[in-house]
Short mmCIF file of C-alpha atoms in Angstrom, two decimals:
data_model
loop_
_atom_site.label_atom_id
_atom_site.label_comp_id
_atom_site.label_asym_id
_atom_site.label_seq_id
_atom_site.Cartn_x
_atom_site.Cartn_y
_atom_site.Cartn_z
CA UNK A 1090 -94.63 90.49 82.44
CA UNK A 1091 -93.27 89.19 79.21
CA UNK A 1092 -90.18 87.04 79.21
CA UNK A 1093 -88.35 89.75 77.19
CA UNK A 1094 -88.84 92.23 80.05
CA UNK A 1095 -87.48 89.73 82.60
CA UNK A 1096 -84.36 89.27 80.47
CA UNK A 1097 -84.00 93.08 80.23
CA UNK A 1098 -84.26 93.51 84.01
CA UNK A 1099 -81.79 90.65 84.46
CA UNK A 1100 -79.26 92.32 82.18
CA UNK A 1101 -79.62 95.69 83.97
CA UNK A 1102 -79.17 94.10 87.42
CA UNK A 1103 -76.13 92.15 86.16
CA UNK A 1104 -74.63 95.35 84.77
CA UNK A 1105 -75.13 97.15 88.10
CA UNK A 1106 -73.42 94.29 89.98
CA UNK A 1107 -70.59 94.16 87.48
CA UNK A 1108 -70.07 97.92 87.74
CA UNK A 1109 -70.03 97.92 91.57
CA UNK A 1110 -67.70 94.91 91.65
CA UNK A 1111 -65.45 96.45 89.06
CA UNK A 1112 -64.97 99.67 90.98
CA UNK A 1113 -64.48 98.04 94.37
CA UNK A 1114 -61.14 96.34 94.82
CA UNK A 1115 -59.56 94.36 97.58
CA UNK A 1116 -57.77 96.55 100.04
CA UNK A 1117 -54.07 96.80 99.19
CA UNK A 1118 -51.84 95.98 102.17
CA UNK A 1119 -48.52 95.25 100.51
CA UNK A 1120 -46.64 95.82 97.26
CA UNK A 1121 -46.22 92.50 95.56
CA UNK A 1122 -45.02 92.83 91.99
CA UNK A 1123 -45.21 89.60 90.01
CA UNK A 1124 -42.65 90.96 87.52
CA UNK A 1125 -39.98 89.92 89.99
CA UNK A 1126 -39.23 86.25 89.53
CA UNK A 1127 -37.56 86.04 92.92
CA UNK A 1128 -37.97 88.25 95.96
CA UNK A 1129 -34.83 89.23 97.83
CA UNK A 1130 -36.73 90.82 100.71
CA UNK A 1131 -40.29 90.36 101.96
CA UNK A 1132 -42.76 92.55 99.98
CA UNK A 1133 -43.05 96.14 101.23
CA UNK A 1134 -45.90 96.62 103.69
CA UNK A 1135 -48.15 99.26 102.18
CA UNK A 1136 -51.73 99.93 103.31
CA UNK A 1137 -52.81 102.00 100.29
CA UNK A 1138 -55.82 103.84 101.74
CA UNK A 1139 -54.32 104.38 105.17
CA UNK A 1140 -51.09 105.65 103.61
CA UNK A 1141 -52.91 108.19 101.48
CA UNK A 1142 -55.05 109.37 104.40
CA UNK A 1143 -51.98 109.88 106.57
CA UNK A 1144 -49.91 111.43 103.78
CA UNK A 1145 -52.94 113.48 102.64
CA UNK A 1146 -52.57 112.38 99.04
CA UNK A 1147 -55.80 113.01 97.12
CA UNK A 1148 -54.39 113.15 93.62
CA UNK A 1149 -53.82 109.62 92.25
CA UNK A 1150 -51.19 110.87 89.81
CA UNK A 1151 -48.91 111.79 92.74
CA UNK A 1152 -47.79 108.16 92.65
CA UNK A 1153 -49.56 106.79 89.55
CA UNK A 1154 -47.80 109.27 87.30
CA UNK A 1155 -47.52 109.40 83.53
CA UNK A 1156 -44.35 110.80 82.01
CA UNK A 1157 -43.96 111.69 78.38
CA UNK A 1158 -40.65 112.95 77.01
CA UNK A 1159 -39.42 113.46 80.58
CA UNK A 1160 -42.40 115.64 81.52
CA UNK A 1161 -45.12 114.67 83.94
CA UNK A 1162 -48.49 114.71 82.18
CA UNK A 1163 -50.92 117.12 83.86
CA UNK A 1164 -54.23 115.53 84.74
CA UNK A 1165 -53.05 112.14 83.55
CA UNK A 1166 -52.72 109.15 85.82
CA UNK A 1167 -51.87 105.48 85.48
CA UNK A 1168 -53.86 103.53 88.10
CA UNK A 1169 -54.13 99.84 87.40
CA UNK A 1170 -51.04 99.92 85.28
CA UNK A 1171 -48.05 98.03 86.73
CA UNK A 1172 -44.88 100.11 87.20
CA UNK A 1173 -43.00 97.54 85.12
CA UNK A 1174 -45.04 98.51 82.04
CA UNK A 1175 -42.94 101.65 81.64
CA UNK A 1176 -40.00 101.07 83.94
CA UNK A 1177 -38.90 97.61 82.98
CA UNK A 1178 -38.22 95.62 79.88
CA UNK A 1179 -36.49 92.33 79.29
CA UNK A 1180 -33.14 93.98 78.59
CA UNK A 1181 -33.21 95.75 81.92
CA UNK A 1182 -31.75 94.39 85.05
CA UNK A 1183 -34.31 93.75 87.80
CA UNK A 1184 -32.21 96.21 89.80
CA UNK A 1185 -33.62 99.04 87.65
CA UNK A 1186 -37.19 98.17 88.65
CA UNK A 1187 -36.20 97.74 92.29
CA UNK A 1188 -34.50 101.12 92.09
CA UNK A 1189 -37.56 102.95 90.75
CA UNK A 1190 -39.72 101.47 93.52
CA UNK A 1191 -37.21 102.76 96.06
CA UNK A 1192 -37.02 106.14 94.35
CA UNK A 1193 -40.81 106.41 94.39
CA UNK A 1194 -41.37 105.41 98.02
CA UNK A 1195 -38.13 106.04 99.87
CA UNK A 1196 -37.35 109.14 97.82
CA UNK A 1197 -40.65 110.72 98.84
CA UNK A 1198 -40.21 109.65 102.49
CA UNK A 1199 -36.79 111.31 102.56
CA UNK A 1200 -38.11 114.45 100.90
CA UNK A 1201 -41.15 114.79 103.16
CA UNK A 1202 -39.23 113.60 106.23
CA UNK A 1203 -42.05 111.17 106.93
CA UNK A 1204 -42.45 107.43 106.52
CA UNK A 1205 -39.86 104.64 106.63
CA UNK A 1206 -36.41 105.15 105.10
CA UNK A 1207 -34.60 102.12 106.54
CA UNK A 1208 -34.92 98.74 104.74
CA UNK A 1209 -36.90 97.00 107.48
CA UNK A 1210 -39.38 99.87 107.79
CA UNK A 1211 -41.19 98.56 104.69
CA UNK A 1212 -39.65 95.12 104.13
CA UNK A 1213 -40.79 93.69 107.44
CA UNK A 1214 -40.02 90.12 108.42
CA UNK A 1215 -42.97 88.66 110.24
CA UNK B 182 -35.83 109.09 113.49
CA UNK B 183 -35.60 111.14 110.27
CA UNK B 184 -33.44 113.70 112.05
CA UNK B 185 -30.93 111.09 113.26
CA UNK B 186 -30.99 109.20 109.97
CA UNK B 187 -30.45 112.35 107.94
CA UNK B 188 -27.49 113.21 110.16
CA UNK B 189 -25.73 109.82 110.03
CA UNK B 190 -26.52 109.31 106.34
CA UNK B 191 -25.81 112.96 105.48
CA UNK B 192 -23.09 115.14 107.05
CA UNK B 193 -21.56 112.24 108.99
CA UNK B 194 -21.28 110.17 105.84
CA UNK B 195 -19.47 113.00 104.07
CA UNK B 196 -17.17 113.41 107.07
CA UNK B 197 -16.44 109.67 106.88
CA UNK B 198 -15.60 109.87 103.18
CA UNK B 199 -13.28 112.83 103.77
CA UNK B 200 -11.58 111.34 106.85
CA UNK B 201 -11.22 107.88 105.30
CA UNK B 202 -9.89 108.89 101.89
CA UNK B 203 -8.12 112.07 103.02
CA UNK B 204 -6.64 110.32 106.05
CA UNK B 205 -5.52 107.32 104.02
CA UNK B 206 -3.79 109.46 101.39
CA UNK B 207 -2.19 111.59 104.10
CA UNK B 208 -0.91 108.57 106.06
CA UNK B 209 0.51 106.87 102.98
CA UNK B 210 2.23 110.03 101.73
CA UNK B 211 3.63 110.88 105.16
CA UNK B 212 5.05 107.38 105.69
CA UNK B 213 6.62 107.44 102.22
CA UNK B 214 8.16 110.81 103.07
CA UNK B 215 9.35 109.55 106.44
CA UNK B 216 11.04 106.55 104.83
CA UNK B 217 12.95 108.91 102.55
CA UNK B 218 13.99 111.17 105.43
CA UNK B 219 15.04 108.41 107.82
CA UNK B 220 16.78 106.02 105.47
CA UNK B 221 17.77 107.18 102.01
CA UNK B 222 18.77 103.60 101.07
CA UNK B 223 15.12 102.48 101.09
CA UNK B 224 14.38 104.02 97.70
CA UNK B 225 17.88 103.59 96.29
CA UNK B 226 17.71 99.81 96.67
CA UNK B 227 13.99 99.30 96.21
CA UNK B 228 13.09 96.53 93.78
CA UNK B 229 9.45 96.07 92.71
CA UNK B 230 9.94 92.44 91.68
CA UNK B 231 11.13 91.31 95.10
CA UNK B 232 8.53 93.56 96.73
CA UNK B 233 5.67 91.94 94.81
CA UNK B 234 7.17 88.47 95.32
CA UNK B 235 6.92 89.00 99.06
CA UNK B 236 3.37 90.43 98.87
CA UNK B 237 2.35 87.39 96.83
CA UNK B 238 3.77 84.99 99.43
CA UNK B 239 1.87 86.72 102.20
CA UNK B 240 -1.55 86.96 100.56
CA UNK B 241 -1.69 83.28 99.59
CA UNK B 242 -2.76 80.95 102.44
CA UNK B 243 0.04 78.70 103.72
CA UNK B 244 2.58 80.21 101.31
CA UNK B 245 4.93 81.16 104.15
CA UNK B 246 6.46 79.43 107.17
CA UNK B 247 4.58 81.49 109.72
CA UNK B 248 1.21 80.45 108.31
CA UNK B 249 2.25 76.80 108.17
CA UNK B 250 3.12 76.93 111.86
CA UNK B 251 -0.27 78.40 112.79
CA UNK B 252 -2.85 76.65 110.57
CA UNK B 253 -5.94 77.59 112.59
CA UNK B 254 -4.96 81.25 112.78
CA UNK B 255 -4.24 81.20 109.03
CA UNK B 256 -7.63 79.73 108.14
CA UNK B 257 -9.53 82.09 110.44
CA UNK B 258 -7.53 85.15 109.32
CA UNK B 259 -8.10 84.48 105.64
CA UNK B 260 -11.78 83.68 106.09
CA UNK B 261 -12.14 86.81 108.22
CA UNK B 262 -10.46 89.18 105.75
CA UNK B 263 -12.21 87.74 102.69
CA UNK B 264 -15.65 87.97 104.34
CA UNK B 265 -14.86 91.40 105.80
CA UNK B 266 -14.35 92.78 102.30
CA UNK B 267 -16.85 90.82 100.23
CA UNK B 268 -19.92 90.92 102.48
CA UNK B 269 -20.29 94.73 102.74
CA UNK B 270 -19.10 95.51 99.20
CA UNK B 271 -21.46 93.08 97.51
CA UNK B 272 -24.42 93.12 99.90
CA UNK B 273 -27.64 93.74 97.99
CA UNK B 274 -28.98 96.28 100.52
CA UNK B 275 -25.78 98.35 100.11
CA UNK B 276 -25.88 98.07 96.32
CA UNK B 277 -29.44 99.41 96.12
CA UNK B 278 -28.59 102.34 98.43
CA UNK B 279 -25.60 103.24 96.24
CA UNK B 280 -27.74 102.80 93.12
CA UNK B 281 -30.35 105.16 94.49
CA UNK B 282 -27.83 107.79 95.63
CA UNK B 283 -25.21 107.68 92.86
CA UNK B 284 -26.92 105.68 90.09
CA UNK B 285 -24.02 103.25 89.90
CA UNK B 286 -24.18 99.55 90.67
CA UNK B 287 -22.24 96.34 90.49
CA UNK B 288 -22.91 92.68 91.13
CA UNK B 289 -24.28 91.42 94.39
CA UNK B 290 -24.18 88.17 96.33
CA UNK B 291 -27.29 86.34 97.62
CA UNK B 292 -28.39 87.54 101.07
CA UNK B 293 -27.89 84.09 102.56
CA UNK B 294 -24.22 84.11 101.49
CA UNK B 295 -23.74 87.59 102.98
CA UNK B 296 -25.46 86.40 106.14
CA UNK B 297 -23.08 83.43 106.51
CA UNK B 298 -20.08 85.69 105.78
CA UNK B 299 -21.25 88.11 108.48
CA UNK B 300 -21.47 85.28 111.02
CA UNK B 301 -17.96 84.21 110.00
CA UNK B 302 -16.64 87.73 110.63
CA UNK B 303 -18.31 87.84 114.07
CA UNK B 304 -17.02 84.37 115.03
CA UNK B 305 -13.53 85.32 113.81
CA UNK B 306 -13.61 88.43 116.01
CA UNK B 307 -14.53 86.22 118.99
CA UNK B 308 -11.64 83.90 118.06
CA UNK B 309 -9.22 86.86 117.92
CA UNK B 310 -10.49 88.11 121.28
CA UNK B 311 -10.08 84.73 123.01
CA UNK B 312 -6.65 84.31 121.44
CA UNK B 313 -5.61 87.73 122.69
CA UNK B 314 -6.77 86.96 126.22
CA UNK B 315 -5.68 83.32 126.50
CA UNK B 316 -2.28 83.15 124.81
CA UNK B 317 0.19 84.68 127.32
CA UNK B 318 2.67 86.23 124.87
CA UNK B 319 -0.15 87.89 122.89
CA UNK B 320 -1.93 88.96 126.05
CA UNK B 321 1.31 90.55 127.25
CA UNK B 322 1.67 92.54 124.02
CA UNK B 323 -1.97 93.65 123.92
CA UNK B 324 -2.96 97.16 124.88
CA UNK B 325 -6.43 98.52 125.54
CA UNK B 326 -6.54 99.96 122.03
CA UNK B 327 -6.17 96.46 120.54
CA UNK B 328 -9.40 95.41 122.21
CA UNK B 329 -11.15 98.64 121.21
CA UNK B 330 -10.06 98.22 117.58
CA UNK B 331 -11.40 94.66 117.58
CA UNK B 332 -14.73 95.92 118.91
CA UNK B 333 -14.78 98.70 116.27
CA UNK B 334 -14.43 96.10 113.51
CA UNK B 335 -16.96 93.68 115.01
CA UNK B 336 -19.64 96.32 115.69
CA UNK B 337 -20.85 96.98 112.10
CA UNK B 338 -21.17 93.25 111.49
CA UNK B 339 -22.99 92.50 114.76
CA UNK B 340 -25.42 95.39 114.20
CA UNK B 341 -25.76 94.52 110.50
CA UNK B 342 -26.62 90.92 111.36
CA UNK B 343 -29.21 92.03 113.94
CA UNK B 344 -30.69 94.65 111.60
CA UNK B 345 -30.99 92.17 108.72
CA UNK B 346 -32.92 89.68 110.85
CA UNK B 347 -35.01 92.45 112.50
CA UNK B 348 -35.04 90.66 115.85
CA UNK B 349 -34.81 93.60 118.23
CA UNK B 350 -35.13 97.42 118.17
CA UNK B 351 -34.79 97.59 114.38
CA UNK B 352 -34.55 101.38 113.99
CA UNK B 353 -31.95 101.89 116.71
CA UNK B 354 -29.88 98.90 115.57
CA UNK B 355 -29.94 100.17 111.98
CA UNK B 356 -28.75 103.64 113.00
CA UNK B 357 -26.01 102.03 115.13
CA UNK B 358 -25.07 99.91 112.12
CA UNK B 359 -24.51 102.97 109.93
CA UNK B 360 -22.73 104.79 112.74
CA UNK B 361 -20.43 101.88 113.60
CA UNK B 362 -19.55 101.40 109.92
CA UNK B 363 -18.60 105.07 109.69
CA UNK B 364 -16.51 104.87 112.87
CA UNK B 365 -14.71 101.81 111.51
CA UNK B 366 -13.88 103.53 108.21
CA UNK B 367 -12.68 106.68 109.95
CA UNK B 368 -10.45 104.61 112.25
CA UNK B 369 -8.68 102.79 109.42
CA UNK B 370 -6.03 105.46 108.70
CA UNK B 371 -5.39 106.34 112.35
CA UNK B 372 -5.34 103.03 114.29
CA UNK B 373 -3.73 99.62 113.86
CA UNK B 374 -6.36 99.06 111.18
CA UNK B 375 -3.91 101.03 109.02
CA UNK B 376 -2.42 97.66 108.12
CA UNK B 377 -5.10 97.74 105.41
CA UNK B 378 -3.08 100.59 103.86
CA UNK B 379 0.44 99.76 105.03
CA UNK B 380 0.46 96.02 104.40
CA UNK B 381 1.69 96.46 100.87
CA UNK B 382 4.29 99.03 101.90
CA UNK B 383 5.76 97.09 104.82
CA UNK B 384 5.61 93.80 102.97
CA UNK B 385 7.04 95.39 99.83
CA UNK B 386 9.90 96.95 101.78
CA UNK B 387 10.72 93.68 103.55
CA UNK B 388 10.55 91.73 100.29
CA UNK B 389 12.80 94.19 98.49
CA UNK B 390 15.28 94.31 101.38
CA UNK B 391 15.47 90.55 101.72
CA UNK B 392 15.43 89.72 98.02
CA UNK B 393 17.55 92.46 96.48
CA UNK B 394 19.96 93.25 99.30
CA UNK B 395 20.30 90.08 101.34
CA UNK B 396 19.43 87.62 98.57
CA UNK B 397 17.14 85.62 100.83
CA UNK B 398 13.45 84.81 101.28
CA UNK B 399 11.20 86.58 103.71
CA UNK B 400 8.41 84.05 103.89
#
């Protein structure tokens, strides 16, 4: 085989590896947002996959929503995008970002009557 | 857990708000009315300057003779009352709950400061209890309700401290924390805790009476 073919095969194999690696991510076990300079409580314990299995959430946009002009975009989702991208800017108090996290998680738990609603349910000291 | 939480943080919270604010307004208005009915001279000779002068001398540590005679009690009482107010009103966990429910917020103190303040409230309550038991003249004057009221005040702080550190039975302790806080608030207008409402009235009356009528100090 010519050297050109070997290079071609090499590139294809590399691309396959890169694609597989890109789509697989480390399992998420807690919510740790680096936007917060200091953490008042321990990060919320959140096993992403297990949570969605238990809560029977198949649609990513249930949590990873996209809002435009106050309306939730149908069929749009925002995975990989930190919450702070939309919900926080330098003029905002960190309390605003903390509040939207609580609205997202605790609000849903209250509504569905499932999942932790007390501080220590998520912010566990270990 | 959701059922109990929704009850204590729902209907029971509303009941607390109604009983606390409604009860407080009712008690203040009824005592003002009673003063008018029992002694018409109270309002006729009332003087705000002397009233406030007296209040001032009783909210500043060591600004009156009684406090100078009991330095330890003065220090503990002031530390207790300051921590009792500041810790719950400026605790971060409370601020975020209010923010989420009502979308209003105000400043908060670091958790470690609130934690120390909570311990100070608990230790003060133990001090008050020992004092009540050990000092004969205070023991003689104490009724069962005095001990119950002390326990009612200590309970939200003990449960709050335990819940914050998550040492034991977190869920139950947290529910008891909310419940005990609600009981404490509802008891304020209707027990000796009413001194939170009546302090200014009784002190104001004494100050006015002593200053305007008798031309003397009451501190």
